[in-house]
Short mmCIF file of C-alpha atoms in Angstrom, two decimals:
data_model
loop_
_atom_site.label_atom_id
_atom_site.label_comp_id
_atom_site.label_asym_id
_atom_site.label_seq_id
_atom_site.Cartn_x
_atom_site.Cartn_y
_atom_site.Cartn_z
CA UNK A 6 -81.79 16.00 -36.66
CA UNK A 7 -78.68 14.68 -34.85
CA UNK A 8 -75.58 16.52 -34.26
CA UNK A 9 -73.74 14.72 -36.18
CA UNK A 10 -76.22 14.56 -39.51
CA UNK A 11 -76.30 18.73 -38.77
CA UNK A 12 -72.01 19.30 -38.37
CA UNK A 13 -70.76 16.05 -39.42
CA UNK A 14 -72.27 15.61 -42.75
CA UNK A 15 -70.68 19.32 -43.47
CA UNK A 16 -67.52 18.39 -42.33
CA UNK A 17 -67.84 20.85 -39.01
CA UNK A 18 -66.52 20.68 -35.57
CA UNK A 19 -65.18 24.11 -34.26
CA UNK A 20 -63.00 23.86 -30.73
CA UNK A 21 -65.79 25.66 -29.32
CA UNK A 22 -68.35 23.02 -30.39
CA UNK A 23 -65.73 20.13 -29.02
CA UNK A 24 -65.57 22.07 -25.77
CA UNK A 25 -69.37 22.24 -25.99
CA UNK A 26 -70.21 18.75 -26.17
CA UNK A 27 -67.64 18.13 -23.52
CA UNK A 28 -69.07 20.46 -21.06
CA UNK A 29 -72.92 19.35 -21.80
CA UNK A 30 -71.95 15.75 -21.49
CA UNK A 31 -72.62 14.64 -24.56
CA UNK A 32 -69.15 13.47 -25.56
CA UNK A 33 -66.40 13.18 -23.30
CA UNK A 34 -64.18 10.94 -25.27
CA UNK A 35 -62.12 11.28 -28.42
CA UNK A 36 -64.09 8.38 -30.14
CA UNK A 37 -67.42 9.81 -28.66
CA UNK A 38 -66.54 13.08 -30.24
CA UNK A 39 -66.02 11.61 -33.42
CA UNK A 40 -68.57 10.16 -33.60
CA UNK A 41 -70.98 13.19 -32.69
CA UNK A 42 -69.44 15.56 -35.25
CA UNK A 43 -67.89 13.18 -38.13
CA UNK A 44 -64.63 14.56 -38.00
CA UNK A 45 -61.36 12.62 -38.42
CA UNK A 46 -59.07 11.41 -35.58
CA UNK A 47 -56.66 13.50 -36.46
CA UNK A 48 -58.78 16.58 -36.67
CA UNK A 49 -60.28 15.64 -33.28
CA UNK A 50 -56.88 15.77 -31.89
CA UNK A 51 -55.81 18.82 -33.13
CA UNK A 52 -58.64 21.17 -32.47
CA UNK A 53 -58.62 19.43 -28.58
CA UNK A 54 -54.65 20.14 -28.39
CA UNK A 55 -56.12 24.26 -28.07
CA UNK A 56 -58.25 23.69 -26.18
CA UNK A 57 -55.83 21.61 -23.61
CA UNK A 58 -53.11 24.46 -24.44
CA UNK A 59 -55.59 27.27 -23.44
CA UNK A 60 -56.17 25.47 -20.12
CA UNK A 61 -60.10 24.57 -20.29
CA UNK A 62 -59.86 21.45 -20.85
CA UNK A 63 -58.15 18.57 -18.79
CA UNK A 64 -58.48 14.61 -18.85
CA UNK A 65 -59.98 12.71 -16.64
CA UNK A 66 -60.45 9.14 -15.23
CA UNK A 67 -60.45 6.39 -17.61
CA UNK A 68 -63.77 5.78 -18.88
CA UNK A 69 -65.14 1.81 -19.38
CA UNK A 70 -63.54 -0.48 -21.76
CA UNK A 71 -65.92 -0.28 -25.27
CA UNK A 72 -64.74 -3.53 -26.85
CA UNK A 73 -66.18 -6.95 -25.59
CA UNK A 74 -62.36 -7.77 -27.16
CA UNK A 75 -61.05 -5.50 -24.04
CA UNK A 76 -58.51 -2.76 -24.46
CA UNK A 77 -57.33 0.05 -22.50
CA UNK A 78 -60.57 2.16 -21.55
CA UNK A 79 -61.11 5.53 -22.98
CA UNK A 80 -59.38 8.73 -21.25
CA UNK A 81 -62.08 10.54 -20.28
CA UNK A 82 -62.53 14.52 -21.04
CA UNK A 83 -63.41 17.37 -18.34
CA UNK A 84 -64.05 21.01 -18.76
CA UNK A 85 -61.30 22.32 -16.43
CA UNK A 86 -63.13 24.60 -14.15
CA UNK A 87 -59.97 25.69 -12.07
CA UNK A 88 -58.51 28.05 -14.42
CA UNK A 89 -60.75 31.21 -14.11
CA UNK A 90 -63.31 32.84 -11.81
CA UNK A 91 -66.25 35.06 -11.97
CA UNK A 92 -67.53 37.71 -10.44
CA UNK A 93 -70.92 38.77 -9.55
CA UNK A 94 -73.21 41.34 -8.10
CA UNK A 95 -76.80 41.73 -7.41
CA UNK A 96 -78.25 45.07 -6.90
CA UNK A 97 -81.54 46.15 -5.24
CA UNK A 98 -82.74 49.29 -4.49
CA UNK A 99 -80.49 49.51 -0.52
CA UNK A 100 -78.56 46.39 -0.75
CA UNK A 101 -76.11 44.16 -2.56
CA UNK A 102 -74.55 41.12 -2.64
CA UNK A 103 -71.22 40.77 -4.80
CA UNK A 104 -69.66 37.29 -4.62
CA UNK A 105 -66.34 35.31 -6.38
CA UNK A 106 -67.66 32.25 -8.04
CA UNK A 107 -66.27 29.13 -9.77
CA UNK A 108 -66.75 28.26 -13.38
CA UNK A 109 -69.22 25.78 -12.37
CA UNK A 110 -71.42 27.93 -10.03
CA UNK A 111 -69.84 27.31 -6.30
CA UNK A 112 -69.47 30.60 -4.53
CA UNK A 113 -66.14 31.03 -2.81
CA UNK A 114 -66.19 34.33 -1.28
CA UNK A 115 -69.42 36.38 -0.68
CA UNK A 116 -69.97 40.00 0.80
CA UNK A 117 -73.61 41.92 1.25
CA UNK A 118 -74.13 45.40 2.14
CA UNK A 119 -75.70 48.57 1.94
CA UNK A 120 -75.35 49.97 -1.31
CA UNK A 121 -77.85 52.56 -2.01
CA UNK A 122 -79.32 52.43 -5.81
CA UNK A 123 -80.47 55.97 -6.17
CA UNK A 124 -76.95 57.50 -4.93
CA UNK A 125 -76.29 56.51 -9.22
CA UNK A 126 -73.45 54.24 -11.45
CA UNK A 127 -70.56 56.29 -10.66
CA UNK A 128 -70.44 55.46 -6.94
CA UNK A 129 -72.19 52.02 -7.00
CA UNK A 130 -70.47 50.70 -9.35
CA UNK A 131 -67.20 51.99 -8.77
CA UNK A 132 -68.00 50.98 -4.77
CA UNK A 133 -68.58 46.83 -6.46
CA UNK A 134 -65.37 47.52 -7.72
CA UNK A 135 -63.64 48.21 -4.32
CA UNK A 136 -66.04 45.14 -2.55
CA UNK A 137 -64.30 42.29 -5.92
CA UNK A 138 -60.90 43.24 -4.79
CA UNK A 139 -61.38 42.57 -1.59
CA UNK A 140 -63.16 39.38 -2.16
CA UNK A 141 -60.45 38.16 -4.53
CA UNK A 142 -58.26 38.70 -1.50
CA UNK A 143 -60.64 36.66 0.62
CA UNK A 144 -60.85 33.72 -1.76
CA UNK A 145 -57.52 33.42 -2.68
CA UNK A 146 -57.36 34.58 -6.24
CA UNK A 147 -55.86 36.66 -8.21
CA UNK A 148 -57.11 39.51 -10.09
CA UNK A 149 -55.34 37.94 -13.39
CA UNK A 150 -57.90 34.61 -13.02
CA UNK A 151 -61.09 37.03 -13.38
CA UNK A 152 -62.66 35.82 -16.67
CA UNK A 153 -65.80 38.42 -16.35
CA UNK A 154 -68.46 39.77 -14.24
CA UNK A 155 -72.08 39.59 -13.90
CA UNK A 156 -74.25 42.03 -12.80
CA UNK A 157 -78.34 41.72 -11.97
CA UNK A 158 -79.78 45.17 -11.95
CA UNK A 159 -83.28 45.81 -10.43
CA UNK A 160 -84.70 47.42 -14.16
CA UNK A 161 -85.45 46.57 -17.90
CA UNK A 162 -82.14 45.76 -19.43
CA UNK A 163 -81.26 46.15 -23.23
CA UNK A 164 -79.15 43.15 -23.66
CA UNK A 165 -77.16 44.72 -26.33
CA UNK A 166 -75.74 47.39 -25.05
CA UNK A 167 -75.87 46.33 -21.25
CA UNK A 168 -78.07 49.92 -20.42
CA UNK A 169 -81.14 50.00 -18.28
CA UNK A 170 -84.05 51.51 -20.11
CA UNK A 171 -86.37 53.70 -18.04
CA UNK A 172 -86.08 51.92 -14.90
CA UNK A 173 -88.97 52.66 -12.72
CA UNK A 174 -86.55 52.26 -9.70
CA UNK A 175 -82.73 53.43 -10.64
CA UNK A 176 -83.04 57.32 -10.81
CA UNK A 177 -79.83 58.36 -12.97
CA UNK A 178 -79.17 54.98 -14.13
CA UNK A 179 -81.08 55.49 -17.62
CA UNK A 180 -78.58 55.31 -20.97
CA UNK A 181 -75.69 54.94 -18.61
CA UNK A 182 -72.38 53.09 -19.73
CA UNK A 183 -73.00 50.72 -17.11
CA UNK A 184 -70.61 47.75 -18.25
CA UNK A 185 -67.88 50.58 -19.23
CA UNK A 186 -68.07 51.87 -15.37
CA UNK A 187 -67.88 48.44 -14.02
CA UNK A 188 -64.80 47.64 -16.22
CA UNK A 189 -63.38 50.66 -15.19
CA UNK A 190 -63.91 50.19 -11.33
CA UNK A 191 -62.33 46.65 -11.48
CA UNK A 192 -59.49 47.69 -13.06
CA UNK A 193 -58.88 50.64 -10.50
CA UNK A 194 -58.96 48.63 -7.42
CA UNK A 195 -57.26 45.48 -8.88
CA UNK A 196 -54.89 46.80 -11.40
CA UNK A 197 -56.01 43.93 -13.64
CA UNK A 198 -56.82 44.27 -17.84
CA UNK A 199 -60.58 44.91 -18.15
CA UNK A 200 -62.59 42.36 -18.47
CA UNK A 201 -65.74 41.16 -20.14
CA UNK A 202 -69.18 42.58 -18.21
CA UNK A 203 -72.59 41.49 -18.93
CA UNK A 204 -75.58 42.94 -17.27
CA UNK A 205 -79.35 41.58 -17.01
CA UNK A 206 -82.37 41.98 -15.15
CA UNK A 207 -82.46 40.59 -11.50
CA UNK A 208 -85.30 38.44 -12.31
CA UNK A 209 -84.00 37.22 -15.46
CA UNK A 210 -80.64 35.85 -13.48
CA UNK A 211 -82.77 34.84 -10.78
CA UNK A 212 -85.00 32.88 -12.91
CA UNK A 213 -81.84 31.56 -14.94
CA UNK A 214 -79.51 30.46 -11.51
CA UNK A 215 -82.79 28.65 -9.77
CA UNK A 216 -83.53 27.08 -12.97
CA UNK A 217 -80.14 25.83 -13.82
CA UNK A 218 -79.72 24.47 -10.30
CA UNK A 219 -82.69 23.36 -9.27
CA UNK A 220 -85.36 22.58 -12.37
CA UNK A 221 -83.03 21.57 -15.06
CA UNK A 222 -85.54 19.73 -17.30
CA UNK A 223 -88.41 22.06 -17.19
CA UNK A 224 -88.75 23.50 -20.27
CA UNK A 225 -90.88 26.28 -19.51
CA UNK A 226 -89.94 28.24 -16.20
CA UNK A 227 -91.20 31.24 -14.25
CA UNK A 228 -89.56 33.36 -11.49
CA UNK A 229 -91.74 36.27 -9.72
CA UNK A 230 -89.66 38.34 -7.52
CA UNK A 231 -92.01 40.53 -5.02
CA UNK A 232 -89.70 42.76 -2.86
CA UNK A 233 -89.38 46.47 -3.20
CA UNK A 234 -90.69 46.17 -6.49
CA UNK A 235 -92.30 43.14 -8.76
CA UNK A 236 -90.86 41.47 -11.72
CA UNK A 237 -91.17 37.78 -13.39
CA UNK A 238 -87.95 36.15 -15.20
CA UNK A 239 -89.10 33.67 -17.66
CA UNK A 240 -86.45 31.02 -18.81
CA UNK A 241 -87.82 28.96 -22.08
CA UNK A 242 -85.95 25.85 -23.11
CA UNK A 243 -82.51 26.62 -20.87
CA UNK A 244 -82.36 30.49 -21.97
CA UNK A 245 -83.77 33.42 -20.69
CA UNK A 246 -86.94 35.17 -22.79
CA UNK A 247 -86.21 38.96 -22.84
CA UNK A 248 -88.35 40.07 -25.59
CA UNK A 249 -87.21 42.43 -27.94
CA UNK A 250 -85.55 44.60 -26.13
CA UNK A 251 -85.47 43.12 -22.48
CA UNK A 252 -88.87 44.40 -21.11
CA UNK A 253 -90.35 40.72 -20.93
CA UNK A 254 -91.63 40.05 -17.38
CA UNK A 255 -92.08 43.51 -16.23
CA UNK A 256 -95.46 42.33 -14.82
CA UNK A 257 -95.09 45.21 -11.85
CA UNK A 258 -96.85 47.80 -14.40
CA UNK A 259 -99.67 45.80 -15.16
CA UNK A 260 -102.68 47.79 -14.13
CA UNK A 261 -105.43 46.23 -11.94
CA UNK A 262 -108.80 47.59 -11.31
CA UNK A 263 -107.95 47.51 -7.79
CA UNK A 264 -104.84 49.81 -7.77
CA UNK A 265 -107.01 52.91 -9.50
CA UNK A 266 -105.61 55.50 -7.42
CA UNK A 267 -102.53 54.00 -6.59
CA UNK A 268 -99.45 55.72 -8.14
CA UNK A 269 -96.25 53.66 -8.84
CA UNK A 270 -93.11 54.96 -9.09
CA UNK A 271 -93.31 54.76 -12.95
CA UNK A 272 -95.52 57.59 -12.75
CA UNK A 273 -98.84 56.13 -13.67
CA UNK A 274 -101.77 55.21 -11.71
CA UNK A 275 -103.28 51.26 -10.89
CA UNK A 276 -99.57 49.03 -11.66
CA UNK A 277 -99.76 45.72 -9.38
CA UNK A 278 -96.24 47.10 -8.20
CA UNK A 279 -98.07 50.06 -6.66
CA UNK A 280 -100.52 47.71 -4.27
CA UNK A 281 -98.56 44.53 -3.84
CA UNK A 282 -95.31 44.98 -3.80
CA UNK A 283 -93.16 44.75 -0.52
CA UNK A 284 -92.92 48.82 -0.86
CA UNK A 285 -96.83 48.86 -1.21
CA UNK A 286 -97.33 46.47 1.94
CA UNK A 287 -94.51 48.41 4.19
CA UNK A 288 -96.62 52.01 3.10
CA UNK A 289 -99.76 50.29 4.21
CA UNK A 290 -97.94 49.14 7.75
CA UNK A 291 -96.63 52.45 7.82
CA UNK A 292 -100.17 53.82 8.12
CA UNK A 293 -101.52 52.02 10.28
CA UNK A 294 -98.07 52.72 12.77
CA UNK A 295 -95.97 49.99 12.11
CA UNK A 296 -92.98 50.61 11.52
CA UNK A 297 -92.01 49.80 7.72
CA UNK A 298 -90.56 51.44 5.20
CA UNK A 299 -89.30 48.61 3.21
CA UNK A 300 -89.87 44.95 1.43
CA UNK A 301 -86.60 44.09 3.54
CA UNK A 302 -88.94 45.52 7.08
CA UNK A 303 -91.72 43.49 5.72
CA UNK A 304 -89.95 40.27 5.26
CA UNK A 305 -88.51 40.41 8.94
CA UNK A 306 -92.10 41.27 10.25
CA UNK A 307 -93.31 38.16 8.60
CA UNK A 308 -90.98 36.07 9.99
CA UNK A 309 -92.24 36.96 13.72
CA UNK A 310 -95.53 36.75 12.71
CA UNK A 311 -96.38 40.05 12.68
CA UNK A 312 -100.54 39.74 12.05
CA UNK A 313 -100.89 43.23 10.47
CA UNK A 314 -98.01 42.46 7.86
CA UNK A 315 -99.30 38.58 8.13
CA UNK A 316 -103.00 39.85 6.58
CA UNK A 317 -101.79 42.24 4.06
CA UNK A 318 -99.21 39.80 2.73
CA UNK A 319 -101.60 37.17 2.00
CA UNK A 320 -103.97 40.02 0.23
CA UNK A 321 -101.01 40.90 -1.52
CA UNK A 322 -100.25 37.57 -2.49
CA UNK A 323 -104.28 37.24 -4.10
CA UNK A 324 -103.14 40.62 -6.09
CA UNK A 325 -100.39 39.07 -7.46
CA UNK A 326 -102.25 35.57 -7.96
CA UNK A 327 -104.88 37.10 -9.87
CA UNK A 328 -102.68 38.65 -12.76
CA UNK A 329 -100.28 35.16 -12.73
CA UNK A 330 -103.45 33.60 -13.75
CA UNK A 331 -102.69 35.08 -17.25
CA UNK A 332 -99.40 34.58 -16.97
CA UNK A 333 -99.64 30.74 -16.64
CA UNK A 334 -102.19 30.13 -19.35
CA UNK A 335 -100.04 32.04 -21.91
CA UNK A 336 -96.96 30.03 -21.07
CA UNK A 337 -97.97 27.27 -19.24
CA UNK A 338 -94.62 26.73 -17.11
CA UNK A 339 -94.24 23.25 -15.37
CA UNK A 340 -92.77 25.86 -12.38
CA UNK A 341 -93.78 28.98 -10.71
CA UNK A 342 -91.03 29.89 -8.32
CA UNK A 343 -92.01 33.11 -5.91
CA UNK A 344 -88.87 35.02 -4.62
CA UNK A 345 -88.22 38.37 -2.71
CA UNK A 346 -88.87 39.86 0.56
CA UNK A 347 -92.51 38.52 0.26
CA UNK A 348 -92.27 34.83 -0.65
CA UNK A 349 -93.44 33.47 2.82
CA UNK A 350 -96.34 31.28 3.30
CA UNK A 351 -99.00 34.04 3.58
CA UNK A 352 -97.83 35.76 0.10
CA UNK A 353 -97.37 32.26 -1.42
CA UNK A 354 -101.01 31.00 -0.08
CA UNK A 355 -102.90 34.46 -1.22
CA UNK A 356 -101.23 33.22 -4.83
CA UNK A 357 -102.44 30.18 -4.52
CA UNK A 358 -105.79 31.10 -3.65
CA UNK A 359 -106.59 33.34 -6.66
CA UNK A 360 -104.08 31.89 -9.55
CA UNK A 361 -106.31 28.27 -9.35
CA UNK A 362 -108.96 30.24 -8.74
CA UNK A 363 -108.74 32.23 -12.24
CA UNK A 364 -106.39 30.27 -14.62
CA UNK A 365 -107.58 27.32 -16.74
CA UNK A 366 -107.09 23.97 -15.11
CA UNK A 367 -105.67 22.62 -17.80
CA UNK A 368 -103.18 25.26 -17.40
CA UNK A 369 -102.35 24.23 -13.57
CA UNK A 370 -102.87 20.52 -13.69
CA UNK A 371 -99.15 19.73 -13.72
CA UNK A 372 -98.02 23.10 -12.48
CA UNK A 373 -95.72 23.48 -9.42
CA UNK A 374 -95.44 26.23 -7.21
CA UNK A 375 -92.92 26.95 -5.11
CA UNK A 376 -90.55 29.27 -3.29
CA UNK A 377 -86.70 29.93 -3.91
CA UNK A 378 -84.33 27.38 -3.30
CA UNK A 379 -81.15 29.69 -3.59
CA UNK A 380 -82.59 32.54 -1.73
CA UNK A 381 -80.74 35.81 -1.71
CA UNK A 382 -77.48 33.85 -3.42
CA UNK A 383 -80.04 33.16 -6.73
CA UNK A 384 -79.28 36.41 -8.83
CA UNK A 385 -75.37 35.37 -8.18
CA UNK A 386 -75.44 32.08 -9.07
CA UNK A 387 -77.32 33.27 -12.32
CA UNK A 388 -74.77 36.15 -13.08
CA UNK A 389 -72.38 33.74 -13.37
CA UNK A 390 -74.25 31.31 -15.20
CA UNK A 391 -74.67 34.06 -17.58
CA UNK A 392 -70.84 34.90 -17.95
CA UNK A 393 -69.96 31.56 -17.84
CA UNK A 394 -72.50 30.45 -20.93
CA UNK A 395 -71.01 33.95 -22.79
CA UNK A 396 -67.62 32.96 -22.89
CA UNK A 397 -67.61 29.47 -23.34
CA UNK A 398 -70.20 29.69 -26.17
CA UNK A 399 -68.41 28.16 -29.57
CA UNK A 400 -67.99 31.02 -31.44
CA UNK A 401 -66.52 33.26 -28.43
CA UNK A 402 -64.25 30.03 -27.70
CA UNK A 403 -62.94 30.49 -31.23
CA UNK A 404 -62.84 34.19 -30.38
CA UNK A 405 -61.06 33.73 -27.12
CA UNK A 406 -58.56 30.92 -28.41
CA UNK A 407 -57.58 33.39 -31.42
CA UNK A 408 -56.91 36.24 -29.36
CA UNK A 409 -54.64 33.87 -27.40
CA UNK A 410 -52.96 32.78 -30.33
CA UNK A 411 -53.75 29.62 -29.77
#
């Protein structure tokens, strides 16, 4: 059912819809947005006139003349991008990135850096909040033009309420008021209002920036991240599948016969995490006397060639290929991207090896699989996305433009 036979027909046509259809494309004119929701000239005008008070939206180049008859061509309408900014953070277990964004995704001011995961919230977060003043500095902003922040966390997040629950890998971090603290922290190093947080699972916002970006039309979409630990964002028809209460994806604690005396950091014995995760390969280097004691030492002993890290990389990669074979005949993406510390050839060819190997060929005929495009910028980009698709959703524009009185 069209738009228009859905809204129209009832007479509807919020500001936030208007600004939706403007910002997907679908109508950028006055007469094309008449047309789409059945509302009157006149209404069309005045629900746009908030929308151009509030600053979001701006006109554009004239568009082509509709008339055979000729005419003046139709002004053309833009989402106006320039008037806020996000911020964003992505935290792993020993690093972070934190980065100033545009409304449309283009970072502007980027900063990565040790930030140690287990030291808990209270000086993490409060330290992001120190690291988005200084990158408002850097880009030119002010503190004032922040319209939220994004944060990818390396743990199950209850989308609700924001909190991790039982993360494997963020000691202290369980329960915790985690968009409160972040709120807090920009507020005491900017001097700014507090403003909007929303928190997610790195491989969620992973999964969500790549596929926004780069695979746009694929309907179905998978993201494995293999660093320190391993976990699969799955984005369904342009939004990210959680589950119930954000544990979708957690495909680290699957157990696998070969991982029987293995014990994860979850406490329990035989999780793929435990044997193939970039943790699992640098304890196995370790071992044998190389020196590893990361995903992050991994990844730069694959790229010289290391053979030791090489051969247990590409074993890894069959570990992790074996239990994707599932995972691609129950949703049969049309991409499997591999991300992380691990996702160089020898990881991505082990996949290869077992996933066609075990999954149905039906499931794999039309399946691509590939590595990131955005690389270490890809939980970011999808932090923002994530504020961005928050704010501007209809009913928080009607929110938003009420609060403003406009």
């Amino acid at each position: 059912m069209s738009v228009r036979s859905t809204r129209g027909a009832r007479g509807q046509g919020s500001s936030g819809e208007l600004l939706e259809l403007v910002r997907s494309g679908r109508a950028t004119t006055r007469g094309a947005l008449q047309q789409a929701t059945g509302l009157s000239r006149a209404t069309v005008g005045q629900r746009l006139d908030r929308l151009f008070r509030a600053g979001w939206l701006r006109e554009g180049a004239g568009g082509p003349v509709g008339s055979p008859l000729g005419g003046r061509p139709s002004i053309t309408l833009e989402f106006d991008d320039e008037h806020a900014v996000v911020l964003a953070a992505d935290l792993d277990t020993r690093h972070a990135r934190a980065a100033v964004l545009t409304l449309t995704g283009e970072i502007l001011a980027e900063h990565g850096g040790t930030l140690v995961i287990e030291d808990g919230p209270e000086t993490v977060l409060g330290e992001l909040g120190r690291w988005f003043a200084e990158l408002l500095e850097k880009a030119g902003h002010e503190p004032r033009e922040v319209c939220g922040i994004g944060l990818a966390v390396p743990g199950p997040v209850d989308s609700d309420t924001g909190r991790v629950v039982q993360p494997p890998i963020m000691p202290g971090w369980d329960g915790y008021d985690i968009r409160g603290r972040l709120a807090r922290a920009f507020t005491e190093h900017t001097g700014a209002a507090p403003v909007p947080v929303l928190v997610d699972n790195d491989a969620n916002l992973m999964a969500y920036g790549e596929q926004r970006t780069g695979h746009p039309d694929c309907s179905a979409f998978v993201l494995v991240k293999v660093s320190t630990g391993i976990g699969a964002g799955v984005v369904v028809d342009g939004s990210v599948y959680r589950g119930i209460d954000g544990g979708a994806g957690d495909i680290g604690h699957i157990r696998v016969p070969q991982g029987a005396e293995a014990l994860c950091r979850c406490g329990s014995y035989g999780c793929l995490a435990a044997v193939a995760s970039g943790g699992a390969v640098a304890r196995r280097l370790a071992a044998a006397g190389v020196p590893a004691a990361s995903g992050s030492d991994v990844r730069d002993l694959l790229a010289s060639g290391h053979p030791e890290a090489v051969g247990l990389a590409r074993e890894a990669g069959r570990r992790v290929g074996d239990v994707l074979a599932t995972v691609v005949t129950l949703l049969n993406p049309g991409v499997l991207m591999i991300a992380g510390d691990l996702a160089g050839t020898a990881f991505v060819t082990g996949v290869r090896e077992l996933l066609y190997q075990r999954a149905l060929s039906r499931s794999t005929a039309r399946l691509e699989v590939v590595t990131s495009r955005l690389g270490e910028r890809a939980g970011l980009v999808g932090a923002g996305a994530l504020v961005v698709e928050h704010l501007y959703a209809p009913e928080r524009v009607e929110e938003r433009l009420r609060a403003m009185g406009v």
